Short mmCIF file of C-alpha atoms and ligand atoms in Angstrom, two decimals:
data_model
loop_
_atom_site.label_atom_id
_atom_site.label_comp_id
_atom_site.label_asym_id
_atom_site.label_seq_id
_atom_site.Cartn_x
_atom_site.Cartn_y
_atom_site.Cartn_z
CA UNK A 125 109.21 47.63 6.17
CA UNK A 126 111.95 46.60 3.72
CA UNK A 127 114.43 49.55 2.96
CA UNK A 128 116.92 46.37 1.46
CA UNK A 129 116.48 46.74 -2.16
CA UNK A 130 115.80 50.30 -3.31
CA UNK A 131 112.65 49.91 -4.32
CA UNK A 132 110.25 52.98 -5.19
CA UNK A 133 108.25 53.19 -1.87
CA UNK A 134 105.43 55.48 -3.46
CA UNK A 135 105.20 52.44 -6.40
CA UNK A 136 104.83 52.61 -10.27
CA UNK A 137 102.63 55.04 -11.72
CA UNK A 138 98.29 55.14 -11.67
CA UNK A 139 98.66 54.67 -15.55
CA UNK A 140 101.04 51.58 -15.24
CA UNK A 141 98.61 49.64 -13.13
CA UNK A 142 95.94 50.56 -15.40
CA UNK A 143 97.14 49.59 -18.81
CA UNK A 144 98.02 46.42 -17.08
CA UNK A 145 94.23 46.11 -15.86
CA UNK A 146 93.25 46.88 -19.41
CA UNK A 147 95.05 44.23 -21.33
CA UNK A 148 95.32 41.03 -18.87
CA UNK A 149 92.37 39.59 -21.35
CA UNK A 150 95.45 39.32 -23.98
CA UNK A 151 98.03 37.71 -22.37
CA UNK A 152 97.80 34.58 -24.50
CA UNK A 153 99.21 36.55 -26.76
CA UNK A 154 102.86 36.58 -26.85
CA UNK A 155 104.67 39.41 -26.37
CA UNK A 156 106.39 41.81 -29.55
CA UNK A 157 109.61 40.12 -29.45
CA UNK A 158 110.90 43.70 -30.50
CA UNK A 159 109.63 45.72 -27.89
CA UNK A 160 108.33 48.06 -31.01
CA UNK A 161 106.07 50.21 -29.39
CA UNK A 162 108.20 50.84 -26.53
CA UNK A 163 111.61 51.16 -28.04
CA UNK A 164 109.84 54.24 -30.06
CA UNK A 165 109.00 55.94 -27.13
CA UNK A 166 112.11 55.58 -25.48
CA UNK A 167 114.09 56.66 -28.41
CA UNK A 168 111.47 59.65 -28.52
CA UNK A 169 112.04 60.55 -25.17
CA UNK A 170 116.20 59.81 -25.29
CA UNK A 171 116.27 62.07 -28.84
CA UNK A 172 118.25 58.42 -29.97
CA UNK A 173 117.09 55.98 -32.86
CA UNK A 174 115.22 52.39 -31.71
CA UNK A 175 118.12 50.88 -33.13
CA UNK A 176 120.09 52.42 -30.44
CA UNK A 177 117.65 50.56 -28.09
CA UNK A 178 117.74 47.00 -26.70
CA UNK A 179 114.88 46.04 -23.95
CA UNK A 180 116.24 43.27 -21.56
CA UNK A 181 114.24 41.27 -18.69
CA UNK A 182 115.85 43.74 -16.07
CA UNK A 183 118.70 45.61 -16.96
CA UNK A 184 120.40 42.15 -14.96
CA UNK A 185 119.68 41.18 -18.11
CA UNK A 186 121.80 42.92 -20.70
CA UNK A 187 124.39 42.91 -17.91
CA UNK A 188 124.79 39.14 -18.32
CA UNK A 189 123.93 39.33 -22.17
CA UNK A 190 127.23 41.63 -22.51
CA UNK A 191 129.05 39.25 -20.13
CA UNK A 192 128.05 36.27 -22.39
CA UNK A 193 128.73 38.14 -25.53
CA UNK A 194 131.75 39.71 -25.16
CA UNK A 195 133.82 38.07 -21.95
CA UNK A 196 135.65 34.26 -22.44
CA UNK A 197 137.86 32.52 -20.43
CA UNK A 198 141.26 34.39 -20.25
CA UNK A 199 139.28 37.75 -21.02
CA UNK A 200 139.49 40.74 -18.36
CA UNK A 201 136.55 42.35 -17.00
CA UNK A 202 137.59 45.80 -14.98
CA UNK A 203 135.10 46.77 -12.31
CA UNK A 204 135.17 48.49 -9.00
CA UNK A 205 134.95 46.78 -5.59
CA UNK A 206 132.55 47.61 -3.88
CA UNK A 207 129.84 47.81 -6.71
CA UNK A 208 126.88 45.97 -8.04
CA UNK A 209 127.70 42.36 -7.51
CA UNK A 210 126.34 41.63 -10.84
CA UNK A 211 129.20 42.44 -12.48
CA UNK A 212 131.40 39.76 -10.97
CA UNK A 213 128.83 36.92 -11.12
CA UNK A 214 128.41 37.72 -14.97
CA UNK A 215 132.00 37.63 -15.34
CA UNK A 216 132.10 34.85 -13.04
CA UNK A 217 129.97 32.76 -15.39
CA UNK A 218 131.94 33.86 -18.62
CA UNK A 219 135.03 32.53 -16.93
CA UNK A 220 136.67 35.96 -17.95
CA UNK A 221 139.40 37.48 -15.04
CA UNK A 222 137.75 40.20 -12.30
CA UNK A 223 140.19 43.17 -12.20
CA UNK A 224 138.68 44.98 -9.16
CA UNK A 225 139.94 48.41 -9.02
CA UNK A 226 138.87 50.06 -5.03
CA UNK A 227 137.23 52.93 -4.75
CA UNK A 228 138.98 56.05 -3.68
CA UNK A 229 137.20 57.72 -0.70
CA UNK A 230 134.01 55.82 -1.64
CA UNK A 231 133.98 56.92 -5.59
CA UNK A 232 134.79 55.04 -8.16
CA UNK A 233 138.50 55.98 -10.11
CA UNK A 234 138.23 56.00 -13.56
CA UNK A 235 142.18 57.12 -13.85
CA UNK A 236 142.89 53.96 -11.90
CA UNK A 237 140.63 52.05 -14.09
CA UNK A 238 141.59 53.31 -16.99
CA UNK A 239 145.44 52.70 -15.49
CA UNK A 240 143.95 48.81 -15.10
CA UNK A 241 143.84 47.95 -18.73
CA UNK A 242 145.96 45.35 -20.60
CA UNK A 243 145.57 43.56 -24.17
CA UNK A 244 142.68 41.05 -22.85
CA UNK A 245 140.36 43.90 -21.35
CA UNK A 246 136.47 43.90 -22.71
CA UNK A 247 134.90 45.23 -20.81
CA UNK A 248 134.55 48.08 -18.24
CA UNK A 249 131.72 48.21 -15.65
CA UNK A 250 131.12 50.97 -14.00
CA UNK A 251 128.04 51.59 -11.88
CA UNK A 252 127.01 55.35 -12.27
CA UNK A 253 125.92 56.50 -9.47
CA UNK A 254 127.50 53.34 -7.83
CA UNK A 255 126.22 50.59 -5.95
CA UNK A 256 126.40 50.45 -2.82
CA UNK A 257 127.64 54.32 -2.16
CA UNK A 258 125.74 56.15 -4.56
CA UNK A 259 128.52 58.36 -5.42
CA UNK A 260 129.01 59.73 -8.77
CA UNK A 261 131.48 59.81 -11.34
CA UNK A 262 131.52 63.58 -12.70
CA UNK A 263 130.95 64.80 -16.39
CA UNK A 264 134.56 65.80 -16.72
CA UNK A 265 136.16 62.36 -15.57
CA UNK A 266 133.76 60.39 -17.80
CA UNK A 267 134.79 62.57 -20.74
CA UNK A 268 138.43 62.15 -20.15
CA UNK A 269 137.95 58.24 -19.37
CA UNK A 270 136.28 57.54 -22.22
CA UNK A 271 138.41 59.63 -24.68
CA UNK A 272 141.36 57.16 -23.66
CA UNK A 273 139.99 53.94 -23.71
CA UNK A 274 140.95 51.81 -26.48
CA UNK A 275 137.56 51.59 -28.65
CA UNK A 276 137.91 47.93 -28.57
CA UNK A 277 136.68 47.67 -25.03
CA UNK A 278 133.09 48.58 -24.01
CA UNK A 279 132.26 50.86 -21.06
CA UNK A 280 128.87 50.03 -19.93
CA UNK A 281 127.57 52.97 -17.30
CA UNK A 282 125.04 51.42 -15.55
CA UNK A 283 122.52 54.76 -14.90
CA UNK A 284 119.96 52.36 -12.38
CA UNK A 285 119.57 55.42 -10.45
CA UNK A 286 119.85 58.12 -12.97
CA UNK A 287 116.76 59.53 -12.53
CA UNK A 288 117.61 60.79 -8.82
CA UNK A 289 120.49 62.25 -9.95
CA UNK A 290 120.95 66.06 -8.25
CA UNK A 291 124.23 66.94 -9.28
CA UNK A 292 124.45 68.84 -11.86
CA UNK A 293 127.91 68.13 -13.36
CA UNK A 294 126.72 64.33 -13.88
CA UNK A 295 127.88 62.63 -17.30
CA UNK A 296 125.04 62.92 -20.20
CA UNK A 297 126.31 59.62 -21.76
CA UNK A 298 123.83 59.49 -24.31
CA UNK A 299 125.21 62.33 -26.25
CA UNK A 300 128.96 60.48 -26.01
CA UNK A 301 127.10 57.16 -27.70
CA UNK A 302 126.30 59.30 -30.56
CA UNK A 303 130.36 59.81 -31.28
CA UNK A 304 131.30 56.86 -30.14
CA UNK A 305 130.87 53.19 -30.60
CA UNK A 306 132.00 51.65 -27.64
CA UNK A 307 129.60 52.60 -24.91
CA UNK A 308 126.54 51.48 -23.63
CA UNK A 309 124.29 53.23 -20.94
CA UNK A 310 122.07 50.68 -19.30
CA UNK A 311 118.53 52.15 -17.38
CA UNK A 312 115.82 50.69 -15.79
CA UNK A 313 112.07 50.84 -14.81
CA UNK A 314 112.93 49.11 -11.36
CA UNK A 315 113.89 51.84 -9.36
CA UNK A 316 111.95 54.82 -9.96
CA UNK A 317 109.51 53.66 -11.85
CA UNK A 318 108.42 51.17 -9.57
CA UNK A 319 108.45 48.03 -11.32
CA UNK A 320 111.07 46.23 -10.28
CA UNK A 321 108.81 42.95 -9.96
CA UNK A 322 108.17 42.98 -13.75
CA UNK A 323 111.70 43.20 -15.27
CA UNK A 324 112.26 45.74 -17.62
CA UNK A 325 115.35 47.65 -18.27
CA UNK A 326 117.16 49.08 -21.53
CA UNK A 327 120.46 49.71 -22.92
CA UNK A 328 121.51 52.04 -25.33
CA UNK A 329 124.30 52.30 -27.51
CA UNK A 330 125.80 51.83 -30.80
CA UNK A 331 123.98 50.09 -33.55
CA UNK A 332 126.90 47.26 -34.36
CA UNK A 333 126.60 47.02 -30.32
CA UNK A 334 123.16 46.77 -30.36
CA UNK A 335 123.05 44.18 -33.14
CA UNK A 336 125.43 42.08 -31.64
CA UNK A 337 123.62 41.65 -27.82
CA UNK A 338 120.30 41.03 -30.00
CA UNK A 339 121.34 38.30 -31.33
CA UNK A 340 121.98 36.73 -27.96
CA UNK A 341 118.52 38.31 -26.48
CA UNK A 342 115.77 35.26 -26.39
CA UNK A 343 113.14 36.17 -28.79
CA UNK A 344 110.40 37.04 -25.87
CA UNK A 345 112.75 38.39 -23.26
CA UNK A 346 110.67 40.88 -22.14
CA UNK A 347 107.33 39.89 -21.17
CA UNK A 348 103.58 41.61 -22.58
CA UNK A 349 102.56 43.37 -19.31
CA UNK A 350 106.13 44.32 -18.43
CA UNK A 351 106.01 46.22 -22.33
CA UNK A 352 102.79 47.78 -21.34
CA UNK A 353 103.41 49.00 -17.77
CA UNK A 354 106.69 50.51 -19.11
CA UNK A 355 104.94 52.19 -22.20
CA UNK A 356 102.28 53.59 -19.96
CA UNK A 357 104.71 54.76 -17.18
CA UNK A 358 106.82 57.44 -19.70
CA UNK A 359 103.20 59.13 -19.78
CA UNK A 360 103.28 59.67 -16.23
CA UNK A 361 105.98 62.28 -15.20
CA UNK A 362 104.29 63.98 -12.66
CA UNK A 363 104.97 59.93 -10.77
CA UNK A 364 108.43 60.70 -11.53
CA UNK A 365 108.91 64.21 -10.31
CA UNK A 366 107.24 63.25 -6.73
CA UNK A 367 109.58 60.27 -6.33
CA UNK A 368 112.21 61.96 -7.29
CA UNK A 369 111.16 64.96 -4.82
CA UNK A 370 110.19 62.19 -2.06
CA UNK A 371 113.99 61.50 -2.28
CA UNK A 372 115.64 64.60 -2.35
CA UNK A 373 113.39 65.79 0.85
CA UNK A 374 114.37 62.54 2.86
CA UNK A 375 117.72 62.28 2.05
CA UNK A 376 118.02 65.48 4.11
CA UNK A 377 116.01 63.75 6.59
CA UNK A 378 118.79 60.92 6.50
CA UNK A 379 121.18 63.35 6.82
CA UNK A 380 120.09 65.20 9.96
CA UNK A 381 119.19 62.15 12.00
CA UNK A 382 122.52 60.45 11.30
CA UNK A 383 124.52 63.56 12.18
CA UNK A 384 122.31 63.50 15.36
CA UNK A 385 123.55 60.25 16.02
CA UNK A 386 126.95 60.08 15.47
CA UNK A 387 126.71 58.13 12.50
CA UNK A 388 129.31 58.45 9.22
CA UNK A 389 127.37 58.17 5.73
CA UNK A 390 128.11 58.86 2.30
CA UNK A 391 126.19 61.37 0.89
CA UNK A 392 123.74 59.91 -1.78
CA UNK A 393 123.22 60.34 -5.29
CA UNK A 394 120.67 57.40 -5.24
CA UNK A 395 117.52 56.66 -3.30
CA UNK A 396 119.40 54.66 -0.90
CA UNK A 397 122.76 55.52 1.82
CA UNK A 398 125.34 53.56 2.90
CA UNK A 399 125.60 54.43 6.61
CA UNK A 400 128.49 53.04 9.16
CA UNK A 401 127.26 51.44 12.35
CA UNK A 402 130.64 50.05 13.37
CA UNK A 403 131.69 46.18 14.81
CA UNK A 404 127.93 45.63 15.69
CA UNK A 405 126.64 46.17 12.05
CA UNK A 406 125.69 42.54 12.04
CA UNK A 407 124.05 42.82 15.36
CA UNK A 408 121.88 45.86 14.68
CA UNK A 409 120.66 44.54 11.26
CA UNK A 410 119.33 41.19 12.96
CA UNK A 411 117.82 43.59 15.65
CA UNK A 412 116.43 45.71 13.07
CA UNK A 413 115.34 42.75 11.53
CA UNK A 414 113.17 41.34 14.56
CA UNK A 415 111.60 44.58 14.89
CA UNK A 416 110.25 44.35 11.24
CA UNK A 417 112.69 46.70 9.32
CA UNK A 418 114.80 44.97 6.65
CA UNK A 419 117.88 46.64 5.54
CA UNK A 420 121.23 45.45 3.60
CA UNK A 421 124.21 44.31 5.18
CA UNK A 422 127.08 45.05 3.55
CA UNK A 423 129.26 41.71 4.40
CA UNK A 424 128.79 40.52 0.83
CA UNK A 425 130.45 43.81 -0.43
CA UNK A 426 133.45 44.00 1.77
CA UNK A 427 131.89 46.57 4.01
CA UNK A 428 131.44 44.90 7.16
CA UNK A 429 130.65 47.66 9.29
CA UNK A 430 128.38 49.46 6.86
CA UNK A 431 124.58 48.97 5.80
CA UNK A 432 122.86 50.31 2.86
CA UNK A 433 119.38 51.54 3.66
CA UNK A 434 116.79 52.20 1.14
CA UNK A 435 115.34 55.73 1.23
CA UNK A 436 111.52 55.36 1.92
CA UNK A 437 108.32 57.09 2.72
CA UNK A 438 108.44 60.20 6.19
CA UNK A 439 106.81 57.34 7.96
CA UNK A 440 109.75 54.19 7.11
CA UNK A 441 112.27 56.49 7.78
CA UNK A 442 111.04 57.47 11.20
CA UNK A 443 110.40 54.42 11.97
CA UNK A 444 113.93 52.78 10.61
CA UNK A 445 115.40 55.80 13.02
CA UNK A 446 113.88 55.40 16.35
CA UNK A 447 114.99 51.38 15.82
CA UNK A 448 118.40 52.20 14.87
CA UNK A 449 118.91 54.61 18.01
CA UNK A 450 117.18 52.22 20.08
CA UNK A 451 119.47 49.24 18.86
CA UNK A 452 122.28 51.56 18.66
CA UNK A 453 121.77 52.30 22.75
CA UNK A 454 120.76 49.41 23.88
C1 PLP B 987 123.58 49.49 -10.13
C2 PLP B 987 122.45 48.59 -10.49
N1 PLP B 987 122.34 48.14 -11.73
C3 PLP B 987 121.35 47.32 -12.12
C4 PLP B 987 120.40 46.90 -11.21
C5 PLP B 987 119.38 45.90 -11.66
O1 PLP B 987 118.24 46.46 -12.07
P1 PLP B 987 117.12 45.65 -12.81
O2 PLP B 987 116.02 45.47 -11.85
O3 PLP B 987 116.77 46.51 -13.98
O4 PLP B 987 117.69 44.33 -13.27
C6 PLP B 987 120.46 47.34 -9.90
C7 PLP B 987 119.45 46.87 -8.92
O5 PLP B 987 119.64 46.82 -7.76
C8 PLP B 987 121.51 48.19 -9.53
O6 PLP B 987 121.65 48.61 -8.27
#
């Protein structure tokens, strides 16, 4: 079972998997380069115009778009450590400077990020909830955050996990795009939708912002049945109410188990949870491993004695427990 990459376990929705059925006889066609169709049902759905709306192949995508747009050498790129490593490879590429601002008490600062900026900064990333904690940044702190930063730098709130979202003071960044121009909120049909093998995410934002990641977008970025599932999946919210409920039910079960065990975790926004296993982390993922359940180690993100487990069906979870406390005791 593979709880590594936060995947939706129950998968994408009936109607996704048939609209693809229905139109594999016209994939010689090329895609619409403008994601037409889809962008007006987003921007239906979001209450924003399609010019608000850019489609990307993943929301990976118009991550490294804005970090090839908008970062050069000698340009700063504030983000927090740990968070999605995308961040720092886009930057990476753009030759721009990584200002890595830790979290406090496994949330992201936005004071201390805000506290981070100079003349070069670009761009701020921040990961909302964050990846790996999935902890939030709250309505009031994004309001205050983004009412002081200078509106030459873009703050791009990555909402991959938006949809699982329980707390109810979390940031509505769509209505702050409408004020201002110098935000983008990036979303994707990966997680909860269940098509993360497709590649399809969106960003919205500004017009002028808009405008100027298009014209760095390849024409057919987003491919034909990636468009379709996508379209077909906003149809489907009863697919999105049980993942969401699958979630909120088994986080609980998360909860319990690793109380029962001993076990520090941060409580979860997201369909995943960072979990402490101590010194052996390495250990007990290759043991979990060799008993067939796949999780992430957290080495890459500075959290050596942590691993980030992906939320999954009753049955994965049980089963990712009784190996833990087996490999834990053992
Ligand atoms: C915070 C965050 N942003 C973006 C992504 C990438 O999503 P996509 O599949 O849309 O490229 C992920 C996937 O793991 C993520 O965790």
């Amino acid at each position: 079972i593979k709880l590594a990459s936060n995947e939706n376990p129950l998968g994408p929705s009936a109607k996704a998997i048939q609209a693809i059925r229905d139109c594999t006889s016209q994939i010689y066609f090329y895609p619409d380069g403008a994601g037409r169709k889809l962008r007006g049902a987003l921007s239906r759905k979001l209450s924003m115009d399609c010019e608000n709306i850019i489609l990307g192949n993943g929301s990976d995508e118009i991550l490294s778009i804005i970090a090839r747009v908008l970062l050069h050498q000698g340009d700063e790129a504030i983000m927090a450590t740990p968070s999605f490593l995308m961040y720092e490879i886009g930057a990476n590429l753009s030759q721009a400077k990584i200002v890595s601002v830790p979290l406090n008490n496994f949330r992201i600062d936005l004071d201390e990020m805000l506290g981070a900026v100079t003349p070069k900064t670009r761009v701020v990333f921040v990961a909302n909830p964050n990846n790996p904690t999935g902890t939030i940044v709250k309505n009031e702190e994004v309001e205050t955050f983004v009412g002081q930063l200078p509106e030459g730098i873009l703050a791009v709130f990555d909402e991959a996990y938006y949809e699982y979202v329980e707390a109810e003071d979390f940031p509505q960044t769509l209505d702050l795009i409408r004020n201002r121009p110098n935000i983008i909120v990036l979303r994707t049909f990966s997680k909860i939708y269940g098509l993360a093998g497709l590649r399809i995410g969106y960003g919205v934002a500004a017009r002028e912002i808009v405008d100027i990641l298009n014209r760095a977008r390849s024409p057919f970025n987003v491919n034909f049945l990636a468009q379709v599932a996508a379209l077909a999946s906003l149809t489907d919210e009863e697919q999105v109410r049980r993942s969401r409920q699958l979630v909120r039910e088994e986080k609980r079960f998360f909860y319990s188990h690793l109380r029962r065990l001993g076990l520090f975790f941060v409580p979860t926004e997201a369909n995943f949870i960072l979990i402490e296993v101590g010194k052996k982390a390495k250990q007990v993922e290759h043991r979990l491993l060799e008993k067939g359940v796949i999780v992430r180690g957290m080495q890459a993100y500075d959290l050596p004695e942590f691993m980030r487990v992906t939320i999954g069906t009753r049955e994965q979870n049980e089963e990712f427990m009784r190996e833990l406390e087996t490999t834990l005791s053992s």
